[in-house]
Amino acid sequence: MILLGSTGSIGTNTLKVASAFGLPIESLSAGKNIALFNEQIRHHHPRKICIADSEDLPKLDMSFIKSHNIQIFSGEEGLLEMIESSQSHLAINALVGYAGLAPSLKIKQCGKKLALANKESLVSAGWLFADYPITPIDSEHFGLWYLHAARKIHKLYITASGGALRDMPLADLSSATPAQALKHPNWSMGQKITIDSATMVNKLFEILEAYWLFGISDIDAFIEEHSAIHALIEFVDGSITAHISHADMQLPIAYALDEQQAKHTRLIPRFDIATLATLRFSPIDVRRYPVWELKNTLLAYPKLGIVLNASNEVALHAFLDSRISFGKISACILRSVQYFESIKTHALADIQDIKALDSEVRAFSTSWLNLP
Ligand code: NAD
Ligand code: MG
């Protein structure tokens, strides 16, 4: 397989599942954590590797790479070349952020199986994947896929944990620190998605992701604090089914990698059914999560996802660098969506249009936040 973003949270879990299933790794890519990448290369023996930044080439374990005849790529173009030159049919995109979009499009162009953790690809450009089958690696969308049946669907539901700041007094919220916002109660994940969970941006992303994956616009979300119920489907016959499991990404990853083995293997612990008595659903409160007010607008005009994603990336990184307060992330997104409202009916027919708008939104958000 090809695995993009192997040193991240999804990437490392993917390598664990690949080892458990005995699946060979042809190509691996990583960003800045070259120490871990060297370990992965020595352990998994890929034939091709790519790093994000050519400046880091001297940090690679060249004696191992040369003695095993491993081909090296670097940079954004290098990543696309590595995908194109790989034989494997299965490609897992576990990159974080907008940087994952061009590789997703390349995987599609090569006709490979796209196992997608990089939800930002769908948020920014879901319509470019309209006729292409995607295997989702996101617990809620895996849950929806698992529940999907040949019955008429009335409505989809996904759940949210509420993130790291769900119990913080409202008055303190806007000045929460990065360290506080990074303490997720249920999941161990990368930094960006952990902050996206605290702002509820992640659930807006997942609403759009569900929309593009399942073609249904009647979708809602609730807070379920244990992250035990991930998704529900309401059918027109009046039944509702729910997907319940421990919060462990190895389950969706296993199905994306090898459905036949996943069906017959226990990779995650059994779920204690007695826990169900302690679960409750609560609505998502816009006072705590101001971006949630965008949910219906985004479902009506899903191309606004580009604006949501780009303004969020600018503000989130400024927050992690302690240059803006936590409250400014949501404020920046709401202002940017309002400013770019007219694009909601634009065609944005190709990647050039999307790139141009993405840059425009980043420039607007940077200036609105008074960032250098
Ligand atoms: P992460 O930050 O832990 O890992 C990201 C990986 O991408 C790393 O290998 C990093 O080196 C690489 N990378 C980052 N920027 C890059 C760039 N510009 N060029 C090349 N490589 C780059 O992130 P994660 O938590 O594993 O999340 C990955 C994706 O999966 C995100 O889109 C996230 O929303 C989604 N996702 C994650 C989880 C989870 O449990 N972590 C669950 C559902 C969905
Ligand atoms: Mg999710």
Short mmCIF file of C-alpha atoms and ligand atoms in Angstrom, two decimals:
data_model
loop_
_atom_site.label_atom_id
_atom_site.label_comp_id
_atom_site.label_asym_id
_atom_site.label_seq_id
_atom_site.Cartn_x
_atom_site.Cartn_y
_atom_site.Cartn_z
CA MET A 1 0.00 0.00 0.00
CA ILE A 2 0.83 3.68 -0.18
CA LEU A 3 0.57 5.49 3.16
CA LEU A 4 0.71 9.30 3.25
CA GLY A 5 1.35 10.86 6.67
CA SER A 6 2.81 7.73 8.28
CA THR A 7 4.21 9.51 11.36
CA GLY A 8 0.86 10.97 12.47
CA SER A 9 -1.84 9.55 14.72
CA ILE A 10 -3.74 7.83 11.87
CA GLY A 11 -0.47 6.93 10.12
CA THR A 12 1.03 5.09 13.10
CA ASN A 13 -2.26 3.24 13.73
CA THR A 14 -2.37 2.28 10.05
CA LEU A 15 1.11 0.74 10.29
CA LYS A 16 0.00 -1.27 13.37
CA VAL A 17 -3.01 -2.67 11.47
CA ALA A 18 -0.90 -3.34 8.37
CA SER A 19 1.55 -5.36 10.51
CA ALA A 20 -1.28 -7.27 12.24
CA PHE A 21 -2.78 -8.15 8.83
CA GLY A 22 0.58 -8.88 7.16
CA LEU A 23 0.06 -6.24 4.44
CA PRO A 24 3.20 -4.97 2.65
CA ILE A 25 4.07 -1.26 2.51
CA GLU A 26 5.30 0.01 -0.86
CA SER A 27 5.42 3.78 -0.24
CA LEU A 28 5.54 5.97 2.87
CA SER A 29 5.44 9.73 3.36
CA ALA A 30 6.06 11.95 6.38
CA GLY A 31 6.33 15.61 7.31
CA LYS A 32 8.85 16.82 9.91
CA ASN A 33 9.24 13.89 12.35
CA ILE A 34 12.22 12.32 10.58
CA ALA A 35 13.44 10.41 13.67
CA LEU A 36 10.19 8.39 13.77
CA PHE A 37 10.18 8.14 9.96
CA ASN A 38 13.66 6.53 10.02
CA GLU A 39 12.39 3.94 12.52
CA GLN A 40 9.37 3.21 10.31
CA ILE A 41 11.57 2.82 7.22
CA ARG A 42 13.84 0.34 9.04
CA HIS A 43 10.87 -1.63 10.33
CA HIS A 44 8.57 -1.67 7.28
CA HIS A 45 11.08 -1.69 4.37
CA PRO A 46 9.15 0.53 1.90
CA ARG A 47 10.41 0.77 -1.68
CA LYS A 48 9.66 4.50 -1.97
CA ILE A 49 9.64 7.30 0.60
CA CYS A 50 8.81 11.00 0.55
CA ILE A 51 9.45 13.80 3.05
CA ALA A 52 7.70 17.18 3.00
CA ASP A 53 10.82 19.34 3.09
CA SER A 54 14.03 18.68 1.10
CA GLU A 55 15.99 20.49 3.84
CA ASP A 56 15.41 17.41 6.01
CA LEU A 57 17.04 15.00 3.51
CA PRO A 58 20.34 14.91 5.51
CA LYS A 59 18.42 13.63 8.55
CA LEU A 60 17.32 10.45 6.74
CA ASP A 61 19.11 7.18 7.56
CA MET A 62 21.01 7.11 4.24
CA SER A 63 23.03 3.97 4.91
CA PHE A 64 19.84 1.90 5.35
CA ILE A 65 18.10 3.63 2.44
CA LYS A 66 21.03 3.06 0.06
CA SER A 67 21.62 -0.53 1.11
CA HIS A 68 17.93 -1.33 0.51
CA ASN A 69 17.70 0.62 -2.74
CA ILE A 70 14.83 2.82 -1.52
CA GLN A 71 13.76 5.61 -3.86
CA ILE A 72 13.52 9.07 -2.24
CA PHE A 73 11.08 11.88 -3.13
CA SER A 74 10.54 15.26 -1.47
CA GLY A 75 8.17 18.21 -1.46
CA GLU A 76 4.63 18.57 -2.77
CA GLU A 77 5.52 17.61 -6.35
CA GLY A 78 7.65 14.72 -5.11
CA LEU A 79 4.68 13.33 -3.19
CA LEU A 80 2.52 13.35 -6.33
CA GLU A 81 5.33 11.66 -8.30
CA MET A 82 5.65 8.98 -5.64
CA ILE A 83 1.91 8.23 -5.81
CA GLU A 84 2.01 8.07 -9.60
CA SER A 85 5.04 5.79 -9.73
CA SER A 86 3.72 3.34 -7.10
CA GLN A 87 2.24 -0.01 -8.17
CA SER A 88 -0.09 -0.42 -5.17
CA HIS A 89 -3.82 -0.09 -5.71
CA LEU A 90 -4.55 0.93 -2.10
CA ALA A 91 -3.62 4.47 -1.00
CA ILE A 92 -4.28 5.78 2.52
CA ASN A 93 -4.31 9.56 2.82
CA ALA A 94 -3.56 10.36 6.49
CA LEU A 95 -2.13 13.83 5.83
CA VAL A 96 -3.54 16.71 7.84
CA GLY A 97 -5.12 19.85 6.38
CA TYR A 98 -5.43 21.33 2.91
CA ALA A 99 -2.04 19.80 1.96
CA GLY A 100 -3.94 16.52 1.57
CA LEU A 101 -6.16 17.70 -1.29
CA ALA A 102 -3.72 17.52 -4.23
CA PRO A 103 -2.57 13.99 -3.21
CA SER A 104 -6.23 12.85 -2.96
CA LEU A 105 -6.84 14.16 -6.48
CA LYS A 106 -3.70 12.37 -7.71
CA ILE A 107 -4.86 9.09 -6.13
CA LYS A 108 -8.19 9.53 -7.92
CA GLN A 109 -6.49 10.39 -11.22
CA CYS A 110 -4.40 7.18 -10.95
CA GLY A 111 -7.58 5.14 -10.34
CA LYS A 112 -6.33 3.82 -6.99
CA LYS A 113 -8.51 2.97 -4.00
CA LEU A 114 -8.72 6.14 -1.87
CA ALA A 115 -8.89 5.35 1.87
CA LEU A 116 -9.40 8.83 3.21
CA ALA A 117 -8.62 10.13 6.69
CA ASN A 118 -7.83 13.60 5.29
CA LYS A 119 -11.36 15.01 5.62
CA GLU A 120 -10.14 18.46 4.54
CA SER A 121 -10.01 17.05 0.94
CA LEU A 122 -13.78 16.60 0.99
CA VAL A 123 -14.51 19.80 2.93
CA SER A 124 -12.57 21.90 0.39
CA ALA A 125 -13.48 20.09 -2.81
CA GLY A 126 -16.04 17.32 -2.23
CA TRP A 127 -17.66 17.94 -5.62
CA LEU A 128 -14.41 16.99 -7.43
CA PHE A 129 -14.83 13.48 -5.97
CA ALA A 130 -18.55 13.20 -6.76
CA ASP A 131 -18.34 10.06 -8.89
CA TYR A 132 -15.35 8.45 -7.22
CA PRO A 133 -15.74 5.79 -4.52
CA ILE A 134 -14.04 6.78 -1.24
CA THR A 135 -13.45 4.58 1.79
CA PRO A 136 -13.76 6.84 4.83
CA ILE A 137 -11.36 6.58 7.79
CA ASP A 138 -13.34 8.64 10.26
CA SER A 139 -15.20 6.89 13.08
CA GLU A 140 -18.58 8.52 12.34
CA HIS A 141 -18.45 7.88 8.59
CA PHE A 142 -17.20 4.37 9.10
CA GLY A 143 -20.19 3.96 11.45
CA LEU A 144 -22.59 5.27 8.79
CA TRP A 145 -21.05 2.96 6.19
CA TYR A 146 -21.32 0.02 8.62
CA LEU A 147 -25.02 0.77 9.25
CA HIS A 148 -25.87 1.48 5.63
CA ALA A 149 -28.44 -1.01 4.37
CA ALA A 150 -30.68 -1.45 1.34
CA ARG A 151 -33.52 0.45 3.02
CA LYS A 152 -34.73 3.98 2.40
CA ILE A 153 -32.92 6.42 4.70
CA HIS A 154 -34.74 9.31 6.33
CA LYS A 155 -31.87 11.01 8.20
CA LEU A 156 -28.22 10.59 9.27
CA TYR A 157 -26.86 11.46 12.72
CA ILE A 158 -23.27 11.67 13.93
CA THR A 159 -22.03 12.33 17.45
CA ALA A 160 -19.46 14.71 18.93
CA SER A 161 -17.52 14.37 22.17
CA GLY A 162 -17.67 18.13 22.82
CA GLY A 163 -13.87 18.35 22.83
CA ALA A 164 -11.40 19.43 25.48
CA LEU A 165 -13.28 22.54 26.64
CA ARG A 166 -16.79 21.16 26.91
CA ASP A 167 -16.91 21.63 30.71
CA MET A 168 -15.02 24.94 30.93
CA PRO A 169 -17.19 27.82 32.26
CA LEU A 170 -18.47 29.85 29.27
CA ALA A 171 -16.93 33.04 30.66
CA ASP A 172 -13.40 31.53 30.54
CA LEU A 173 -13.74 29.89 27.13
CA SER A 174 -12.52 32.63 24.86
CA SER A 175 -9.19 32.85 26.74
CA ALA A 176 -8.53 29.07 26.89
CA THR A 177 -4.86 28.22 26.22
CA PRO A 178 -3.53 25.81 23.55
CA ALA A 179 -2.50 23.37 26.33
CA GLN A 180 -6.09 23.31 27.66
CA ALA A 181 -7.65 22.95 24.20
CA LEU A 182 -5.29 20.06 23.33
CA LYS A 183 -6.45 17.81 26.22
CA HIS A 184 -9.09 15.73 24.42
CA PRO A 185 -11.24 13.70 26.84
CA ASN A 186 -11.74 10.53 24.72
CA TRP A 187 -9.51 10.33 21.66
CA SER A 188 -5.75 10.53 21.20
CA MET A 189 -5.32 12.42 17.90
CA GLY A 190 -3.12 14.94 16.09
CA GLN A 191 -3.04 18.58 17.25
CA LYS A 192 -5.18 20.06 14.50
CA ILE A 193 -8.17 17.72 14.84
CA THR A 194 -7.99 18.05 18.63
CA ILE A 195 -8.40 21.84 18.37
CA ASP A 196 -11.04 21.33 15.65
CA SER A 197 -12.95 19.20 18.18
CA ALA A 198 -12.76 21.92 20.84
CA THR A 199 -14.23 24.53 18.44
CA MET A 200 -16.73 22.04 16.88
CA VAL A 201 -15.21 22.81 13.45
CA ASN A 202 -14.46 19.08 13.23
CA LYS A 203 -18.19 18.27 13.38
CA LEU A 204 -18.96 20.85 10.65
CA PHE A 205 -16.24 19.15 8.58
CA GLU A 206 -17.82 15.78 9.25
CA ILE A 207 -21.30 17.01 8.30
CA LEU A 208 -19.87 18.07 4.92
CA GLU A 209 -17.88 14.83 4.69
CA ALA A 210 -21.10 12.84 5.24
CA TYR A 211 -22.91 14.96 2.68
CA TRP A 212 -20.30 14.24 -0.04
CA LEU A 213 -19.89 10.57 0.88
CA PHE A 214 -23.56 9.61 1.18
CA GLY A 215 -25.33 12.24 -0.93
CA ILE A 216 -27.81 13.01 1.86
CA SER A 217 -28.34 16.53 3.18
CA ASP A 218 -30.57 15.71 6.14
CA ILE A 219 -27.76 15.28 8.69
CA ASP A 220 -27.50 16.37 12.30
CA ALA A 221 -25.12 15.92 15.22
CA PHE A 222 -25.40 15.58 19.01
CA ILE A 223 -22.95 15.55 21.87
CA GLU A 224 -22.42 12.08 23.36
CA GLU A 225 -19.66 12.54 25.89
CA HIS A 226 -18.33 8.96 26.02
CA SER A 227 -17.69 8.66 22.24
CA ALA A 228 -19.30 5.22 22.41
CA ILE A 229 -22.08 5.85 19.87
CA HIS A 230 -20.50 7.21 16.69
CA ALA A 231 -23.36 7.33 14.18
CA LEU A 232 -27.06 6.58 13.77
CA ILE A 233 -29.28 6.07 10.74
CA GLU A 234 -33.00 6.76 10.83
CA PHE A 235 -34.86 4.80 8.16
CA VAL A 236 -38.23 5.75 6.70
CA ASP A 237 -39.75 2.60 8.24
CA GLY A 238 -39.38 4.26 11.69
CA SER A 239 -36.30 2.27 12.86
CA ILE A 240 -33.06 3.82 14.06
CA THR A 241 -29.81 1.83 14.13
CA ALA A 242 -26.69 2.93 16.00
CA HIS A 243 -23.00 2.10 15.63
CA ILE A 244 -21.36 1.51 19.02
CA SER A 245 -17.73 0.67 19.77
CA HIS A 246 -14.74 1.79 21.80
CA ALA A 247 -13.14 5.01 20.60
CA ASP A 248 -10.31 3.36 18.65
CA MET A 249 -9.36 4.30 15.08
CA GLN A 250 -7.92 0.84 14.41
CA LEU A 251 -11.47 -0.37 13.66
CA PRO A 252 -12.20 1.97 10.69
CA ILE A 253 -8.58 1.64 9.53
CA ALA A 254 -8.80 -2.17 9.54
CA TYR A 255 -11.93 -2.13 7.35
CA ALA A 256 -10.31 0.35 4.95
CA LEU A 257 -7.19 -1.80 4.63
CA ASP A 258 -8.71 -5.27 4.34
CA GLU A 259 -12.44 -5.74 4.90
CA GLN A 260 -12.23 -9.55 4.76
CA GLN A 261 -9.65 -9.76 7.55
CA ALA A 262 -11.32 -6.97 9.57
CA LYS A 263 -14.60 -8.91 9.72
CA HIS A 264 -12.91 -11.85 11.41
CA THR A 265 -10.34 -10.17 13.68
CA ARG A 266 -10.61 -8.57 17.10
CA LEU A 267 -8.35 -5.50 17.02
CA ILE A 268 -10.09 -3.43 19.69
CA PRO A 269 -11.46 -4.43 23.13
CA ARG A 270 -15.06 -5.69 23.59
CA PHE A 271 -17.56 -2.97 24.42
CA ASP A 272 -19.24 -3.38 27.83
CA ILE A 273 -22.97 -3.16 27.10
CA ALA A 274 -23.69 -2.00 30.68
CA THR A 275 -22.04 1.32 29.71
CA LEU A 276 -25.08 2.12 27.55
CA ALA A 277 -27.07 2.99 30.68
CA THR A 278 -24.72 5.93 31.33
CA LEU A 279 -24.96 7.49 27.83
CA ARG A 280 -26.92 10.61 27.01
CA PHE A 281 -27.34 12.89 24.02
CA SER A 282 -27.30 16.66 24.32
CA PRO A 283 -27.69 19.36 21.68
CA ILE A 284 -24.68 21.37 20.44
CA ASP A 285 -24.94 24.78 22.13
CA VAL A 286 -23.98 27.75 19.88
CA ARG A 287 -22.94 29.79 22.92
CA ARG A 288 -20.11 27.31 23.55
CA TYR A 289 -19.56 26.43 19.87
CA PRO A 290 -20.38 29.60 17.85
CA VAL A 291 -19.42 28.01 14.49
CA TRP A 292 -22.29 25.54 14.86
CA GLU A 293 -24.64 28.25 13.59
CA LEU A 294 -23.12 27.60 10.12
CA LYS A 295 -24.36 24.01 9.91
CA ASN A 296 -27.51 24.58 7.84
CA THR A 297 -25.85 27.19 5.59
CA LEU A 298 -23.03 24.74 4.83
CA LEU A 299 -25.47 21.96 4.00
CA ALA A 300 -27.40 24.32 1.72
CA TYR A 301 -24.18 25.67 0.09
CA PRO A 302 -21.47 23.03 0.65
CA LYS A 303 -18.90 24.88 -1.51
CA LEU A 304 -18.57 27.32 1.40
CA GLY A 305 -16.49 24.49 2.89
CA ILE A 306 -13.44 26.05 1.18
CA VAL A 307 -13.96 29.22 3.21
CA LEU A 308 -14.56 27.28 6.43
CA ASN A 309 -11.41 25.22 5.93
CA ALA A 310 -9.03 28.00 4.86
CA SER A 311 -10.09 30.51 7.55
CA ASN A 312 -9.91 27.76 10.18
CA GLU A 313 -6.38 26.73 9.17
CA VAL A 314 -5.12 30.34 9.40
CA ALA A 315 -6.76 30.98 12.78
CA LEU A 316 -5.95 27.57 14.28
CA HIS A 317 -2.22 27.86 13.57
CA ALA A 318 -2.17 31.42 14.96
CA PHE A 319 -3.89 30.09 18.12
CA LEU A 320 -1.38 27.24 18.48
CA ASP A 321 1.42 29.85 18.17
CA SER A 322 -0.29 31.87 20.97
CA ARG A 323 -0.83 34.83 18.63
CA ILE A 324 -4.64 34.93 18.97
CA SER A 325 -7.13 33.85 21.64
CA PHE A 326 -9.23 30.68 21.37
CA GLY A 327 -12.38 32.77 20.84
CA LYS A 328 -10.84 34.40 17.76
CA ILE A 329 -10.78 31.10 15.84
CA SER A 330 -14.59 30.96 15.67
CA ALA A 331 -14.89 34.73 15.18
CA CYS A 332 -12.50 34.59 12.21
CA ILE A 333 -14.42 31.71 10.59
CA LEU A 334 -17.80 33.43 11.02
CA ARG A 335 -16.47 36.71 9.61
CA SER A 336 -14.79 34.95 6.65
CA VAL A 337 -17.90 32.96 5.72
CA GLN A 338 -19.95 36.18 5.89
CA TYR A 339 -17.42 38.06 3.73
CA PHE A 340 -17.22 35.31 1.08
CA GLU A 341 -20.95 34.54 1.13
CA SER A 342 -21.37 35.30 -2.58
CA ILE A 343 -19.17 32.34 -3.60
CA LYS A 344 -21.83 29.94 -2.41
CA THR A 345 -23.33 29.69 -5.88
CA HIS A 346 -20.03 29.86 -7.83
CA ALA A 347 -19.18 26.82 -9.96
CA LEU A 348 -15.58 26.40 -8.65
CA ALA A 349 -15.30 23.74 -11.31
CA ASP A 350 -11.64 22.79 -11.02
CA ILE A 351 -8.67 22.75 -8.70
CA GLN A 352 -7.36 26.09 -10.06
CA ASP A 353 -10.57 27.85 -8.99
CA ILE A 354 -10.38 26.17 -5.59
CA LYS A 355 -6.71 27.12 -5.09
CA ALA A 356 -7.40 30.74 -6.03
CA LEU A 357 -10.30 31.03 -3.58
CA ASP A 358 -8.36 29.22 -0.84
CA SER A 359 -5.51 31.78 -1.17
CA GLU A 360 -7.97 34.69 -1.17
CA VAL A 361 -9.64 33.43 2.03
CA ARG A 362 -6.25 32.91 3.73
CA ALA A 363 -5.22 36.48 2.86
CA PHE A 364 -8.52 37.86 4.17
CA SER A 365 -8.35 35.87 7.44
CA THR A 366 -4.69 36.79 8.00
CA SER A 367 -5.47 40.48 7.60
CA TRP A 368 -8.67 40.30 9.71
CA LEU A 369 -6.68 38.71 12.54
CA ASN A 370 -3.93 41.37 12.14
CA LEU A 371 -1.32 38.66 11.59
CA PRO A 372 1.96 39.52 9.88
P1 NAD B 1 -1.26 14.20 12.61
O1 NAD B 1 -0.91 15.63 12.74
O2 NAD B 1 -1.06 13.31 13.78
O3 NAD B 1 -0.46 13.56 11.37
C1 NAD B 1 -0.38 14.19 10.12
C2 NAD B 1 0.66 13.50 9.23
O4 NAD B 1 0.81 14.30 8.03
C3 NAD B 1 2.05 13.41 9.84
O5 NAD B 1 2.69 12.27 9.33
C4 NAD B 1 2.75 14.67 9.32
O6 NAD B 1 4.14 14.55 9.30
C5 NAD B 1 2.19 14.75 7.91
N1 NAD B 1 2.14 16.12 7.39
C6 NAD B 1 1.64 17.21 8.02
N2 NAD B 1 1.71 18.29 7.21
C7 NAD B 1 2.28 17.87 6.06
C8 NAD B 1 2.62 18.51 4.83
N3 NAD B 1 2.41 19.83 4.63
N4 NAD B 1 3.17 17.76 3.84
C9 NAD B 1 3.37 16.45 4.02
N5 NAD B 1 3.10 15.78 5.16
C10 NAD B 1 2.55 16.48 6.16
O7 NAD B 1 -2.79 14.15 12.13
P2 NAD B 1 -3.86 13.00 12.40
O8 NAD B 1 -4.54 13.24 13.69
O9 NAD B 1 -3.26 11.64 12.12
O10 NAD B 1 -4.94 13.34 11.28
C11 NAD B 1 -4.73 13.07 9.91
C12 NAD B 1 -6.04 13.29 9.17
O11 NAD B 1 -6.98 12.32 9.64
C13 NAD B 1 -6.68 14.67 9.44
O12 NAD B 1 -7.33 15.12 8.29
C14 NAD B 1 -7.71 14.35 10.53
O13 NAD B 1 -8.79 15.27 10.52
C15 NAD B 1 -8.15 12.96 10.13
N6 NAD B 1 -8.69 12.15 11.24
C16 NAD B 1 -7.90 11.87 12.31
C17 NAD B 1 -8.40 11.09 13.35
C18 NAD B 1 -7.51 10.72 14.51
O14 NAD B 1 -7.93 9.91 15.35
N7 NAD B 1 -6.31 11.25 14.62
C19 NAD B 1 -9.72 10.63 13.31
C20 NAD B 1 -10.50 10.93 12.20
C21 NAD B 1 -9.97 11.68 11.16
MG MG B 2 -14.56 11.77 13.41
#
